[in-house]
Coordinates of C-alpha atoms in Angstrom, one line a residue:
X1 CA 93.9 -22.6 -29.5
X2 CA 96.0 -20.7 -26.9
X3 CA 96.5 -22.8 -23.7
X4 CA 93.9 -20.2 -21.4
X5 CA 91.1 -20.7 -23.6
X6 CA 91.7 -24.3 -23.4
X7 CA 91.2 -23.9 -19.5
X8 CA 88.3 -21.4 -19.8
X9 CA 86.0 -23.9 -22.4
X10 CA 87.3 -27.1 -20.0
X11 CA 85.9 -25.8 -17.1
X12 CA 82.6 -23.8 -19.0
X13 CA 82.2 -27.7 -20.1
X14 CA 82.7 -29.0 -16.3
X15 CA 80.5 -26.6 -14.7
X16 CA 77.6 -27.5 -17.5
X17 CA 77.9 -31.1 -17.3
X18 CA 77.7 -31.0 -13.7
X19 CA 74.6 -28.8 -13.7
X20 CA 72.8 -31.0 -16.5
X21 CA 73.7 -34.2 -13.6
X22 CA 72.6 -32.4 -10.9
X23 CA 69.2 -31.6 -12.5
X24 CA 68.6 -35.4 -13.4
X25 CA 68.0 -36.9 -9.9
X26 CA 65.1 -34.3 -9.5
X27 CA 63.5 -34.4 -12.5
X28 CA 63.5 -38.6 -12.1
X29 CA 62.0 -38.1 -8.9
X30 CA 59.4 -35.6 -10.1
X31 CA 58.3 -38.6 -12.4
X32 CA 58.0 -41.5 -10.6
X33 CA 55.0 -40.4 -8.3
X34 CA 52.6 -39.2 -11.7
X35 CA 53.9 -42.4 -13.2
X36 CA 52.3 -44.9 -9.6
X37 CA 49.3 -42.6 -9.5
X38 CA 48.2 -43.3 -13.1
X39 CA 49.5 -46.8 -13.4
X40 CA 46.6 -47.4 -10.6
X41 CA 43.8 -45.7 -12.7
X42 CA 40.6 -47.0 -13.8
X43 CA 38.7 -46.6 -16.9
X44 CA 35.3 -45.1 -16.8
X45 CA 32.2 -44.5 -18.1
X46 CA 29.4 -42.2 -18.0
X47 CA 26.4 -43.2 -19.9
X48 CA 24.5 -39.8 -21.3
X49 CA 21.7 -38.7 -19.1
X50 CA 23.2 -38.1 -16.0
X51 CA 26.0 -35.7 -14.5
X52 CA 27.1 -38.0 -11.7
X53 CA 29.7 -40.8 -12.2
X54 CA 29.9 -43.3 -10.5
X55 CA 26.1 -42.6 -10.6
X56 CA 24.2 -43.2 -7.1
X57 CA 27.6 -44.4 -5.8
X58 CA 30.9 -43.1 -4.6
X59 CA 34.8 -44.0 -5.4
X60 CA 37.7 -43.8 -3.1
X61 CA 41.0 -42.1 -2.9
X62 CA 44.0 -44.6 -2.5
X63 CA 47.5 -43.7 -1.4
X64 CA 48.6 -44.3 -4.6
X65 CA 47.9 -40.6 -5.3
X66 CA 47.3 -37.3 -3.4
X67 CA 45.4 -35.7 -6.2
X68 CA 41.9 -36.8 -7.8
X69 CA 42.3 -36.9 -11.5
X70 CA 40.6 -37.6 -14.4
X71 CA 41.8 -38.6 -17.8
X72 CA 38.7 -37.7 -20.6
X73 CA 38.5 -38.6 -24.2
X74 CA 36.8 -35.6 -25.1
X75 CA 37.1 -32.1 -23.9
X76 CA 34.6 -32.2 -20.3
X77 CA 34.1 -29.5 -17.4
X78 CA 34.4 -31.4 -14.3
X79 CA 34.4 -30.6 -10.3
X80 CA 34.8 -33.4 -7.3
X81 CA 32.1 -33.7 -4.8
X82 CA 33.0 -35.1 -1.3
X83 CA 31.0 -37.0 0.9
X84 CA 30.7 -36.0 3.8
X85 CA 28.1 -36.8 6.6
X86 CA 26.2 -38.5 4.1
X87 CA 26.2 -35.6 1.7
X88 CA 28.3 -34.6 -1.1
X89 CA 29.9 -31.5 -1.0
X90 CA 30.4 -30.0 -3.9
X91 CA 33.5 -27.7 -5.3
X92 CA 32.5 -24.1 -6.1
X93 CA 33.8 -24.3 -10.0
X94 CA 34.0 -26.7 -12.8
X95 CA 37.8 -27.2 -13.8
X96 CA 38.1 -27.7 -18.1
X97 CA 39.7 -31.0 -17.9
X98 CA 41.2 -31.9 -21.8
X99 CA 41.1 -34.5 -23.5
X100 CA 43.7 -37.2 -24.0
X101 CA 45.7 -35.8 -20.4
X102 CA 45.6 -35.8 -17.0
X103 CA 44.0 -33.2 -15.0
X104 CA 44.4 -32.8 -11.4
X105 CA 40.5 -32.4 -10.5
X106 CA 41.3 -31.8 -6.7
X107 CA 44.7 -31.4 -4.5
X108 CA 46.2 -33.0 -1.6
X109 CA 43.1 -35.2 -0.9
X110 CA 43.4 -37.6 2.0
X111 CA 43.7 -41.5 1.5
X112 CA 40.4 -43.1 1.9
X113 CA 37.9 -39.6 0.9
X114 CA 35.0 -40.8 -0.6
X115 CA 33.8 -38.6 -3.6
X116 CA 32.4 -38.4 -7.1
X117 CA 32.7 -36.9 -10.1
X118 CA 30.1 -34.2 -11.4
X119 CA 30.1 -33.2 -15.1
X120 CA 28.6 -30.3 -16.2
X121 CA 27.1 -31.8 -19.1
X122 CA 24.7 -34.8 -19.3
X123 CA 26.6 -36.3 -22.8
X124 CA 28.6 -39.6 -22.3
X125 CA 31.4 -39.7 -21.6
X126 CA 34.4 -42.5 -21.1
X127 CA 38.1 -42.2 -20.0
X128 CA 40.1 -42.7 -17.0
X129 CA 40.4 -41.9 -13.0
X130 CA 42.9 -42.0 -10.6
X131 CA 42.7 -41.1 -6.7

């Protein structure tokens, strides 16, 4: 191989290693706080009958996590209701939260918000949370 390809593929290979290394920090970073929030979850569940969990009660955000979400075993429409005043206020629309993943329910949500879960449907259902 003549001596200036031998510099032009060292330093392609330089410039792409360093871009790979400079992308690792971030993407680390990007992990760890998903990987806090959900190592604080809970399991639940949500006996058929009712569209409320908790039912007649409310849970609470932690600082563990700025987002509400829930982790289904089965496909479920879900919103959060906040309580507020002694009412819950409800989100306008249901978000389609999968099965088997997380799905962030609700965004930026302040530590200590009381809230609960409302399902569209009345089936049981079990899983996890974490807020």
């Amino acid at each position: 191989m003549p001596m200036r390809q031998r510099i032009a593929a060292t330093a392609i290979s330089a410039v792409l290693t360093g871009g790979a290394l400079g992308l690792a920090p971030a993407a680390q970073a990007h992990d760890i706080a998903p990987a806090s929030c959900y190592g604080s979850a809970n399991s639940y569940l949500k006996p058929a009958g009712t569209y409320w969990l908790p039912a007649g009660d409310v849970f609470s955000t932690s600082s563990a996590c700025a987002d509400i979400n829930i982790k289904p075993n089965t496909n479920r429409y879900v919103k959060v209701c906040f309580e507020t005043n002694g009412r819950l206020e409800c989100q306008a629309n249901y978000t389609l939260a999968r099965a088997g993943e997380w799905n962030v329910i609700a965004r930026n949500v302040r530590d200590g918000a009381l809230f609960a879960f409302e399902f569209r449907s009345d089936a049981k259902s079990t899983g996890s949370w974490a807020a």
